[in-house]
Short mmCIF file of C-alpha atoms and ligand atoms in Angstrom, two decimals:
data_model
loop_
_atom_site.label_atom_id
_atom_site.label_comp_id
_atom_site.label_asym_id
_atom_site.label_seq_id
_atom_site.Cartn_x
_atom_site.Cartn_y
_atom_site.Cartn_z
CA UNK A 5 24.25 150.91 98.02
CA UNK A 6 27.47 152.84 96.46
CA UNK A 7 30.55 151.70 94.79
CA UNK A 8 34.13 150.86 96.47
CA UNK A 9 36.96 150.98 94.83
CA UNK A 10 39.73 148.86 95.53
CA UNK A 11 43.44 148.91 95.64
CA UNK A 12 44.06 147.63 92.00
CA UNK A 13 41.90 150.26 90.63
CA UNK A 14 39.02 148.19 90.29
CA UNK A 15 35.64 149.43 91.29
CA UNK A 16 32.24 147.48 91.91
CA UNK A 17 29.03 147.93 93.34
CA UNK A 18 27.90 147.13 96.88
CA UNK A 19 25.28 144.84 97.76
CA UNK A 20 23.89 144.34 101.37
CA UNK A 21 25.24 141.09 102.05
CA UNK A 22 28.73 143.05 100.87
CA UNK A 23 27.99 145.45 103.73
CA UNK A 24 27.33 143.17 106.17
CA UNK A 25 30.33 141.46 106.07
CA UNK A 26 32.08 144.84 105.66
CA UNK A 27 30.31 145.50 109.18
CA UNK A 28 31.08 141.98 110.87
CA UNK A 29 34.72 142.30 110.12
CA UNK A 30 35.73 145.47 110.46
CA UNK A 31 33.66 146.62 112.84
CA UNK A 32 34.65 148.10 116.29
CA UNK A 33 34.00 145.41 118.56
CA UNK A 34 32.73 146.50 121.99
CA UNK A 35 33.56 145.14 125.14
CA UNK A 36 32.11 144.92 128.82
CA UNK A 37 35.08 144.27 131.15
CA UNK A 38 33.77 142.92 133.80
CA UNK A 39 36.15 143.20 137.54
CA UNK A 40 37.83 145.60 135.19
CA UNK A 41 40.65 146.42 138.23
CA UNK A 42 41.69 142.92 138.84
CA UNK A 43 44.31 140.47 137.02
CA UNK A 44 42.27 139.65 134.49
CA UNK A 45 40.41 142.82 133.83
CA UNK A 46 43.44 144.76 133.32
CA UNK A 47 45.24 141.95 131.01
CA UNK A 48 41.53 142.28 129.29
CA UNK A 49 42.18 146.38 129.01
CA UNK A 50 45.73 145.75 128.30
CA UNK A 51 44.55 143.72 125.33
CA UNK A 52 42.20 145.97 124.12
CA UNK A 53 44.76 148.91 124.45
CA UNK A 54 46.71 147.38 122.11
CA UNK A 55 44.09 146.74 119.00
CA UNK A 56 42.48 150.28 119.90
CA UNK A 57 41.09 150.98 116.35
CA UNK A 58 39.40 147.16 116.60
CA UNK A 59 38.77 146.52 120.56
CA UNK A 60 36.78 149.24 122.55
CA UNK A 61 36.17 148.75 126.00
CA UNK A 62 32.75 150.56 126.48
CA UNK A 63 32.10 149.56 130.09
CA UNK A 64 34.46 148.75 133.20
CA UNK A 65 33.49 147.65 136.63
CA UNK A 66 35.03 147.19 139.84
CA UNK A 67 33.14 146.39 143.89
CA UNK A 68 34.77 149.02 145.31
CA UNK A 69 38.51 150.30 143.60
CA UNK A 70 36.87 153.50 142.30
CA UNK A 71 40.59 155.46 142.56
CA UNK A 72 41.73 152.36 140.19
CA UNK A 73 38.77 152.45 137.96
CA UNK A 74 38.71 156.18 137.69
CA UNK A 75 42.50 156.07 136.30
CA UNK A 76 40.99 152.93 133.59
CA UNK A 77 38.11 155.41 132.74
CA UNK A 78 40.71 158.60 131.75
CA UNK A 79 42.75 156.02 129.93
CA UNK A 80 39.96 153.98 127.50
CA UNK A 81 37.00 156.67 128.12
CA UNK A 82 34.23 154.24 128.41
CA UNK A 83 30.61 155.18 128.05
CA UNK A 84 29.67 153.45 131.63
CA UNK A 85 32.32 153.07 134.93
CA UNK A 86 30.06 150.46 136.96
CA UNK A 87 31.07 150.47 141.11
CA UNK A 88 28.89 147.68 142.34
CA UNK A 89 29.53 147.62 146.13
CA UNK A 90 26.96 150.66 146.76
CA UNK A 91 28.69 150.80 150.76
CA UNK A 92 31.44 153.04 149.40
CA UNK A 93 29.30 155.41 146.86
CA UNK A 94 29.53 158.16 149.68
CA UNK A 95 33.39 158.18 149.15
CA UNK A 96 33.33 158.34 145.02
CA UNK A 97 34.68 161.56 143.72
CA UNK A 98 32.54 161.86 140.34
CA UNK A 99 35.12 164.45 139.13
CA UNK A 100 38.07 161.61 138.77
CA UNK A 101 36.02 160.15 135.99
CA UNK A 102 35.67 161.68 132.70
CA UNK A 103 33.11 164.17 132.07
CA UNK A 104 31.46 161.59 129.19
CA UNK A 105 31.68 158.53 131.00
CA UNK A 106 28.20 157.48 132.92
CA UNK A 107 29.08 156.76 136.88
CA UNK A 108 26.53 153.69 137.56
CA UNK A 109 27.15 152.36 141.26
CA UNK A 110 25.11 148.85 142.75
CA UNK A 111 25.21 144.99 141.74
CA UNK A 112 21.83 145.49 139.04
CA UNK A 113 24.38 148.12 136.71
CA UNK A 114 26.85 145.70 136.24
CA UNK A 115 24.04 143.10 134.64
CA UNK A 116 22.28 146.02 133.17
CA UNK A 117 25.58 146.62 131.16
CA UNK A 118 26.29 142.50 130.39
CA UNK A 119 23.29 143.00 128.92
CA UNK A 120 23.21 146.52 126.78
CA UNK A 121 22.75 146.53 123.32
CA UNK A 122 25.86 148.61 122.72
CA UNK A 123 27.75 145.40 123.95
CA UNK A 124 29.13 142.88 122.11
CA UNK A 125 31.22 141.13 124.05
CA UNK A 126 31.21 140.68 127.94
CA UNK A 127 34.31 139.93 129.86
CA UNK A 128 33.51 138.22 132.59
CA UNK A 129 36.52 138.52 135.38
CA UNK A 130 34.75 139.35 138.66
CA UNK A 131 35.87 136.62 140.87
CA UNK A 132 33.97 133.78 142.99
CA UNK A 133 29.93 133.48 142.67
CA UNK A 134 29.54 136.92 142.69
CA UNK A 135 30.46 136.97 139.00
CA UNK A 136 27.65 134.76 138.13
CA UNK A 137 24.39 136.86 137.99
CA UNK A 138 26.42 139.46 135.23
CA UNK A 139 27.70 136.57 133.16
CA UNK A 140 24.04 134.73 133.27
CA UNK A 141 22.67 138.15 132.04
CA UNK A 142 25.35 138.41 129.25
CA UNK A 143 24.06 135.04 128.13
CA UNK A 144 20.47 135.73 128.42
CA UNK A 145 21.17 138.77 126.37
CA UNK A 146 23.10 136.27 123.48
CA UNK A 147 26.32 137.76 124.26
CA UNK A 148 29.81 136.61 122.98
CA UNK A 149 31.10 135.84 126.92
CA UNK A 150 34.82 135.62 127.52
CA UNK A 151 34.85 133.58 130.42
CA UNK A 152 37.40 134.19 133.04
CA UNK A 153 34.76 133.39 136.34
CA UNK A 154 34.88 129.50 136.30
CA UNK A 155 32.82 129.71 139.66
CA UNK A 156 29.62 130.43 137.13
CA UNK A 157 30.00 126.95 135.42
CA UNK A 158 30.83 125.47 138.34
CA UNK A 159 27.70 126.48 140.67
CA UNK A 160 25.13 126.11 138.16
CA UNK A 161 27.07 124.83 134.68
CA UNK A 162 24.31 122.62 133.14
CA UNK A 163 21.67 125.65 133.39
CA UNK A 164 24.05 128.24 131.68
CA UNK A 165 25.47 126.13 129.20
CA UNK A 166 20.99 125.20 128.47
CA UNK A 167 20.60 129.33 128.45
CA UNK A 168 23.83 129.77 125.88
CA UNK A 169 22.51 127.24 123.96
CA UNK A 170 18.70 128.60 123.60
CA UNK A 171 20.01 132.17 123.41
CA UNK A 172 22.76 131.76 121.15
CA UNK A 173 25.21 133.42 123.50
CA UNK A 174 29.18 132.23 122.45
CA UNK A 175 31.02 130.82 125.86
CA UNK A 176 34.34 130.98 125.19
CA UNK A 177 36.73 129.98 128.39
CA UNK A 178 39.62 132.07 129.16
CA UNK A 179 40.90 130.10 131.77
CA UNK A 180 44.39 129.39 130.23
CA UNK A 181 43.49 125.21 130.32
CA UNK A 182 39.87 125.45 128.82
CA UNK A 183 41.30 128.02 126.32
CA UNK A 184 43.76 125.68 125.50
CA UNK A 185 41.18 122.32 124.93
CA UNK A 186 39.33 125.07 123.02
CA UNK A 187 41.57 126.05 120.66
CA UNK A 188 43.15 121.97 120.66
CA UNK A 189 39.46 120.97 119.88
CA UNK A 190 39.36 122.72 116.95
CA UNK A 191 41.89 120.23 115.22
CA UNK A 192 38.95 117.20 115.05
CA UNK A 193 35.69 116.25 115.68
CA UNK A 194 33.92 116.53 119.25
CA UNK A 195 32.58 112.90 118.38
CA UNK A 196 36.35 111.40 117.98
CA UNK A 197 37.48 113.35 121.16
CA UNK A 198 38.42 110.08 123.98
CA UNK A 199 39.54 112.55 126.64
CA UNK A 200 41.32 115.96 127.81
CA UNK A 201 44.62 116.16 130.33
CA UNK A 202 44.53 119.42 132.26
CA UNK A 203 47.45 120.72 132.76
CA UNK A 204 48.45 122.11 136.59
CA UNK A 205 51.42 124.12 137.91
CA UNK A 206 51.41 121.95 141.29
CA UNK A 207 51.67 125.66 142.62
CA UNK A 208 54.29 126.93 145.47
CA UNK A 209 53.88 123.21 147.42
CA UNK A 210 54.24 120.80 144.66
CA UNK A 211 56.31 118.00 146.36
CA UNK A 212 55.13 118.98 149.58
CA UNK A 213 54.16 115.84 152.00
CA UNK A 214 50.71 116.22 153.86
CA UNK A 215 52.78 117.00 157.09
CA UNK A 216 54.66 120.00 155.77
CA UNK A 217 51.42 121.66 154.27
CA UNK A 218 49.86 121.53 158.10
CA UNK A 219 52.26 124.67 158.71
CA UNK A 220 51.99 126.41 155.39
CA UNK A 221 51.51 130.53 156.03
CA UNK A 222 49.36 132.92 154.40
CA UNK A 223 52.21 134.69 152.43
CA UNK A 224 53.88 130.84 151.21
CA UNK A 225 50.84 130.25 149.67
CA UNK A 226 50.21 134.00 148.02
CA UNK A 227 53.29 133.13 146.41
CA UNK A 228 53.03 131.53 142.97
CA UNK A 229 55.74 130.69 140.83
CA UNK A 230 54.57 130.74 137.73
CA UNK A 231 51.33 133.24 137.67
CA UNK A 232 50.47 136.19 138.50
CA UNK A 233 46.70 136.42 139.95
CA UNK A 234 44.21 137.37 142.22
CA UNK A 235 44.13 136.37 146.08
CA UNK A 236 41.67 133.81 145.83
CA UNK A 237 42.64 131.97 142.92
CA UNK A 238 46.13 132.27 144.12
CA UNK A 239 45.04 130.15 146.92
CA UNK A 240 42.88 128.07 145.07
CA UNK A 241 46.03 127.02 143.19
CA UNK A 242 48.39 126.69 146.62
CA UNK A 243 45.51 124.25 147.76
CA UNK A 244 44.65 122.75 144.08
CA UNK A 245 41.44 123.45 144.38
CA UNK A 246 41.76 125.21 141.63
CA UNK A 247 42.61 122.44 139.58
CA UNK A 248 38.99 121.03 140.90
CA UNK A 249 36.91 123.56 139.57
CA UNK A 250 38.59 123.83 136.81
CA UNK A 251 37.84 120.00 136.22
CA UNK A 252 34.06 120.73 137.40
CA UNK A 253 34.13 123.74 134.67
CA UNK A 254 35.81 121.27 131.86
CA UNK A 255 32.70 119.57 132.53
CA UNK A 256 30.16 121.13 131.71
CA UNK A 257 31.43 123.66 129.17
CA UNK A 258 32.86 120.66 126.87
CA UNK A 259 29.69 118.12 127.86
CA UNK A 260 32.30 115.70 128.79
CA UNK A 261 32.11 112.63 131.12
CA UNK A 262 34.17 112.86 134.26
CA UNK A 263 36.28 109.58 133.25
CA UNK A 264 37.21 112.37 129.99
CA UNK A 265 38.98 114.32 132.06
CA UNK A 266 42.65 113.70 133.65
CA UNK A 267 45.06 116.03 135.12
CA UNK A 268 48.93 116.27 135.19
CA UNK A 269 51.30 118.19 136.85
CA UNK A 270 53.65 120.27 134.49
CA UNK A 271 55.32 123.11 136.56
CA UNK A 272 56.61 125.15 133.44
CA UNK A 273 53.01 126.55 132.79
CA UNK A 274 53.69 126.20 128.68
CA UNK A 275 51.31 123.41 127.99
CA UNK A 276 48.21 124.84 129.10
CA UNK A 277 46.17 121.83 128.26
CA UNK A 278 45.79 118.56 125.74
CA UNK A 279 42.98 116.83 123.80
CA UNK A 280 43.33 113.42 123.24
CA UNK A 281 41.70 111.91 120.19
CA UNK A 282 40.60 108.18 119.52
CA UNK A 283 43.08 107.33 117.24
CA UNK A 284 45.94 108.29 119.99
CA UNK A 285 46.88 112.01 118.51
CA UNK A 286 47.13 114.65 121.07
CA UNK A 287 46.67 118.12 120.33
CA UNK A 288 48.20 120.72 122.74
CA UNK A 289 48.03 124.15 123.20
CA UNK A 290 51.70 125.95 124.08
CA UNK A 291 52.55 129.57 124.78
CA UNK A 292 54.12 131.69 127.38
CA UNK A 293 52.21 131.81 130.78
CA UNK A 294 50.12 135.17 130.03
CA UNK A 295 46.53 135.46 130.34
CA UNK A 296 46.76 138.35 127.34
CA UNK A 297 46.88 135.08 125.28
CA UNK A 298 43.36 133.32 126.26
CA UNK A 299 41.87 136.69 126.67
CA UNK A 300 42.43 138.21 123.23
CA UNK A 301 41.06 134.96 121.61
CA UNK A 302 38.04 134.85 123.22
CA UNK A 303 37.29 138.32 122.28
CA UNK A 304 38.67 137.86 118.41
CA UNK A 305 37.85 134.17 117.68
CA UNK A 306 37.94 132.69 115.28
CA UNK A 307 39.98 135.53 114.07
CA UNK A 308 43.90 135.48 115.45
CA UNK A 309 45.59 138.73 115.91
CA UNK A 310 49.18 139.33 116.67
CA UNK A 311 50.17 138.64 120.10
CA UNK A 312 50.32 141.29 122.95
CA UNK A 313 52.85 139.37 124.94
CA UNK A 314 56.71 137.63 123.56
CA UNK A 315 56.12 134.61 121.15
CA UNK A 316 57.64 131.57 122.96
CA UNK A 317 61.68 131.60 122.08
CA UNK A 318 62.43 128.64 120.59
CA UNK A 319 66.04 128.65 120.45
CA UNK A 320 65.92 128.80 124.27
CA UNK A 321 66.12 125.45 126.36
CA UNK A 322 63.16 124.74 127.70
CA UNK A 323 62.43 121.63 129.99
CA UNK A 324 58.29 120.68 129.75
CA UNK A 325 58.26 118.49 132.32
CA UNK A 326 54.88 116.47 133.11
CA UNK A 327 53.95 113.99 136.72
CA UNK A 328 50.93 112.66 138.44
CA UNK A 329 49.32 115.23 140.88
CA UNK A 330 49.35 113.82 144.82
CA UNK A 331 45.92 112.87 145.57
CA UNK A 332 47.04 112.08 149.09
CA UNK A 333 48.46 115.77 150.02
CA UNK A 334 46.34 117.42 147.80
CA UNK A 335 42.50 116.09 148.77
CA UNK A 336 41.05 118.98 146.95
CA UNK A 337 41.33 117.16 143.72
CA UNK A 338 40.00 114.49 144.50
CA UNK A 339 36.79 116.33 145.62
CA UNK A 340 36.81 118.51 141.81
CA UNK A 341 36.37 115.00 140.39
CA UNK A 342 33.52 113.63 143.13
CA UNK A 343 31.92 117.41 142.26
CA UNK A 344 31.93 116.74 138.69
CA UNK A 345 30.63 113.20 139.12
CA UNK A 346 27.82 113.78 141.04
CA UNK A 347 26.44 116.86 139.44
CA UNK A 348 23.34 118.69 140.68
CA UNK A 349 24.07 121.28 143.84
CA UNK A 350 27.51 119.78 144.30
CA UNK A 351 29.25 122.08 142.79
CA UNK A 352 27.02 124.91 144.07
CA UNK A 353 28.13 124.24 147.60
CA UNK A 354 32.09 122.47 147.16
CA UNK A 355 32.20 126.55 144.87
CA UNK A 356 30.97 128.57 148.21
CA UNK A 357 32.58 126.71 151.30
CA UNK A 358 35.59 127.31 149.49
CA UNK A 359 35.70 130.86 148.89
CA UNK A 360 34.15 131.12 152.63
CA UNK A 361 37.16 128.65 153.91
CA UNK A 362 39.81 130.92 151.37
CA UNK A 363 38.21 134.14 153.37
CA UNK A 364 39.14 132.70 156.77
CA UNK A 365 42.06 131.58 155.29
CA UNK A 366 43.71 134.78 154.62
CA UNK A 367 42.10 136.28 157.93
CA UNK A 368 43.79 134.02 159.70
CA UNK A 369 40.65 131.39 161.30
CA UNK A 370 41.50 128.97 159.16
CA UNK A 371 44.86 126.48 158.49
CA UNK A 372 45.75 125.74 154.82
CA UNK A 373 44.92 121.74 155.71
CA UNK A 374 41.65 122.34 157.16
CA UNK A 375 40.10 124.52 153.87
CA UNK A 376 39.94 121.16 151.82
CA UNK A 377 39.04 119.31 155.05
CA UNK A 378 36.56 121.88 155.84
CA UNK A 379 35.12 121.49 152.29
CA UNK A 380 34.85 118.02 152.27
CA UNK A 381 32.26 118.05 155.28
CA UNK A 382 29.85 121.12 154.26
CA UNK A 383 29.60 119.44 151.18
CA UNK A 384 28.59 116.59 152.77
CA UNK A 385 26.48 117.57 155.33
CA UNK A 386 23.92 119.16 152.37
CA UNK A 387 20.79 118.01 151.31
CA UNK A 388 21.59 117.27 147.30
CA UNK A 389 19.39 118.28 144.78
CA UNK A 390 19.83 116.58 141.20
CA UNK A 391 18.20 119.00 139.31
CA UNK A 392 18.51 122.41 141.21
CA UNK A 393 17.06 125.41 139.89
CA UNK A 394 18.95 128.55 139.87
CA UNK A 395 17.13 130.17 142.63
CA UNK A 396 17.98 126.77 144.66
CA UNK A 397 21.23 127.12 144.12
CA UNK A 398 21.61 130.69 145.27
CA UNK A 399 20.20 129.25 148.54
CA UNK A 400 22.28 126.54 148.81
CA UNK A 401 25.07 129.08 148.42
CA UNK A 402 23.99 131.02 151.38
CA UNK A 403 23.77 127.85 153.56
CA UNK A 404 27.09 126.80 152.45
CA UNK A 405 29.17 129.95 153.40
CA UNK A 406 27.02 129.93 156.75
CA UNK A 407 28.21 126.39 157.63
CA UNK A 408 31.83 127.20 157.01
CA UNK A 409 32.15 130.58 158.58
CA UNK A 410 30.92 128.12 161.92
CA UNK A 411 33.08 125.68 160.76
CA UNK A 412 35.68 123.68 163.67
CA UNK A 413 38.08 121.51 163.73
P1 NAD B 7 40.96 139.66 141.24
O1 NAD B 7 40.72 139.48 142.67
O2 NAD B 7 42.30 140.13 140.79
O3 NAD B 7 39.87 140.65 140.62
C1 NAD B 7 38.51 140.47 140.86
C2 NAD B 7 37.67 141.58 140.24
O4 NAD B 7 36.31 141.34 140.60
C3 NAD B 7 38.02 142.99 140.74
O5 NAD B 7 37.86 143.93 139.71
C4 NAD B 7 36.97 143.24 141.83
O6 NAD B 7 36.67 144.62 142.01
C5 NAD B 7 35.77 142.49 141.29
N1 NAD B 7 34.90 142.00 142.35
C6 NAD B 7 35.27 141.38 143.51
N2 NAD B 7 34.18 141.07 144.25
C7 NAD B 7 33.11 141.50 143.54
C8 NAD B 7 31.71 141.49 143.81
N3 NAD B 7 31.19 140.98 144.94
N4 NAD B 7 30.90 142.01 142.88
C9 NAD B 7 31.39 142.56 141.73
N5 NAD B 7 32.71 142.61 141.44
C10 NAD B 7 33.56 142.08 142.34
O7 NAD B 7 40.60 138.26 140.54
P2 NAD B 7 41.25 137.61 139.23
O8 NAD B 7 42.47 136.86 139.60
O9 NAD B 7 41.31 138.60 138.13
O10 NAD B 7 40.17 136.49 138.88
C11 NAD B 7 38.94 136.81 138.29
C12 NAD B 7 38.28 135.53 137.81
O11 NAD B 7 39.05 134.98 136.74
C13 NAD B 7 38.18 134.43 138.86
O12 NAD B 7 36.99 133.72 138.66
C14 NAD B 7 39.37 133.53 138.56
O13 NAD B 7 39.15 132.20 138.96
C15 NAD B 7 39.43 133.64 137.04
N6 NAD B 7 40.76 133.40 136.50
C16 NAD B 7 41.78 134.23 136.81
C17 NAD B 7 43.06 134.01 136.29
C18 NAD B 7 44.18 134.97 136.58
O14 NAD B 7 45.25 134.83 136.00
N7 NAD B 7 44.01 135.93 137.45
C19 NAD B 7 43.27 132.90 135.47
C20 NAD B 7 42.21 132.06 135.16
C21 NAD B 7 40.95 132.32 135.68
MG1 MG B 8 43.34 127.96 134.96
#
């Protein structure tokens, strides 16, 4: 096996378990990023820039940003560069990628990488249901899964979290609240836990009466004061139907009750989340609003490495303010906790009427009022199914973004 010698001078022999641990810590842990151009694949690559030597992001995908992706594949050289909408492969130039990096273009390449066996860990931050096939492969292929796409526990969370479990694939949330129960979970027992607060921002129309958000416009509610995201989530968080899957994805990924889960408003964005145990403690997780933060620790936990972004400054004033969310102006919550109630193909169809009602939304079909309102009556206009398979819940998502794109007031 050979002998190592250390830095006091001392040499000793190495045994295979020595060498496996050698391998499991130090070695080069290799990462799929998954929507690799959007916010939270380039905070992922951001991360992994800075722990090069430790991170290695071997494959990066985008639908159809190939000019982006191209740039990401001179900068980290990755073995694969996956372009998944196949509409614009007539337009790739192969020559902006490096000459060792594999171009794979279509939907199947970015599950075929989820699932190689050069992976270790999958990022999954493609955004809406289309993120769901890659992150189910990743778990049928027992990966460690840094979770960014929520929509994947929230169409069809019992089934994944069954596949994790029989696979032995790790589901770790990066969403900045679930990262933040995660890492406040760790502090007792899952059997003492009596519930979890998410936290919200209340987004760019916290305080806003149900009259005022009738005449909200598409750039007021791309606008988000405290975040930095993607379109659709931005508008998921204007609407707070964010905040609803976020409670569906709570859900299932902890195996909590929907009476376990509560949700405040805190504007700052510094307490991402709390547990709350029997006894009355509450743990809560606090840190600037980055999503470097949840990111790197679902790709190095249980491990903790130094911090990409600023450490919190202490010495600063800071106001952490905390009020109930407005169930009145903002129905959307109170259809995240009916969702996560009910169960079955809820979730399935509340998950695609919204990102067909965000969609019309932005081009311009749809008032911010009637996406929630619109929601409400796809969802309940379907036939339930209390134990949907997967393949029933694909088809439920087709019907759901048919209803809403013929959707009227
Ligand atoms: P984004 O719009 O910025 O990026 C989405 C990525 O997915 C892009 O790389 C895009 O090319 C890719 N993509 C889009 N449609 C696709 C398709 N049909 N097939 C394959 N790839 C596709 O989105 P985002 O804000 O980074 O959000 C990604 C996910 O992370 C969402 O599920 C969101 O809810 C979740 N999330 C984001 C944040 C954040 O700060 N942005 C925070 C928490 C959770
Ligand atoms: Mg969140």
């Amino acid at each position: 096996m050979g002998t190592v010698r250390r830095r006091d001078g001392q040499s000793f022999r190495l045994s295979t378990v020595h060498c496996r641990l050698f391998v499991s810590g130090d070695a080069m842990r290799r990462v799929a990023v998954l929507g690799a151009t959007g916010s939270i694949g380039t905070s992922g690559l951001d991360v992994i820039a800075a722990h090069a030597g430790k991170l290695q992001a071997v494959a990066i995908t985008t639908h159809r940003r190939w000019q982006e992706l191209a740039q990401q594949a001179q900068l980290h050289r990755p073995r694969w560069a996956v372009i998944s909408d196949e509409t614009v492969s007539a337009q790739i130039d192969r020559t902006a990628f490096p000459s060792e990096t594999e171009l794979l273009i279509g939907p199947a390449a970015v599950e075929q990488v989820a699932c190689h066996a050069d992976v270790d860990t999958v990022l999954c931050g493609i955004v809406g249901a289309a993120g769901l096939r890659s992150a189910w492969a990743a778990a049928e292929c027992g990966k460690r899964i840094g979770l960014a796409n929520k929509e994947t526990l929230v169409v069809a969370g019992p089934l994944i979290m069954q596949l994790a479990a029989r696979t032995g694939a790790e589901l770790i949330p990066v969403d900045s609240e679930h990262s933040a129960v995660f890492q406040a979970l760790q502090a007792g027992r899952r059997q003492d836990v009596r519930r979890i607060i998410l936290t919200a921002s209340g987004g760019p129309f916290r305080g806003w009466s149900e009259s005022q958000l009738e005449n909200v416009t598409i750039a007021q509610a791309l606008e988000h004061p405290t975040w930095n995201m993607g379109p659709k989530i931005t508008i998921d968080s204007a609407t707070m139907m964010n905040k609803a899957l976020e409670i569906i994805e709570a859900r299932w990924l902890f195996g909590l009750e929907t009476d376990q889960i509560g949700v405040v408003i805190h504007p700052q964005s510094v307490i991402h989340s709390l547990v709350e145990f029997t006894d009355g403690s509450v743990m809560a997780q606090l840190s600037p609003p980055d999503m470097r933060l949840p990111i790197q620790f679902a790709l190095t936990y249980p491990e903790r490495w130094p911090g990409v972004n600023p450490p919190m400054d202490w010495q600063a004033i800071h106001r952490l303010e905390m009020f109930p969310p407005d169930l009145e102006a903002f129905p959307a919550l109170q259809l995240g906790f009916e969702v996560a109630r009910r169960g079955g193909s809820a979730g399935a169809v509340l998950n695609a009427a919204n990102e067909t009602a965000v969609q019309r939304f932005l081009d311009g079909t749809l008032t911010f009022t009637q996406i929630s309102r619109a929601c409400r009556e796809v969802l309940s206009a379907h036939d339930f199914l209390s134990q949907p398979t997967l393949s029933e819940l694909l088809r439920l998502d087709r019907w759901a973004r048919q209803e809403m794109e013929r959707w009227t007031a």
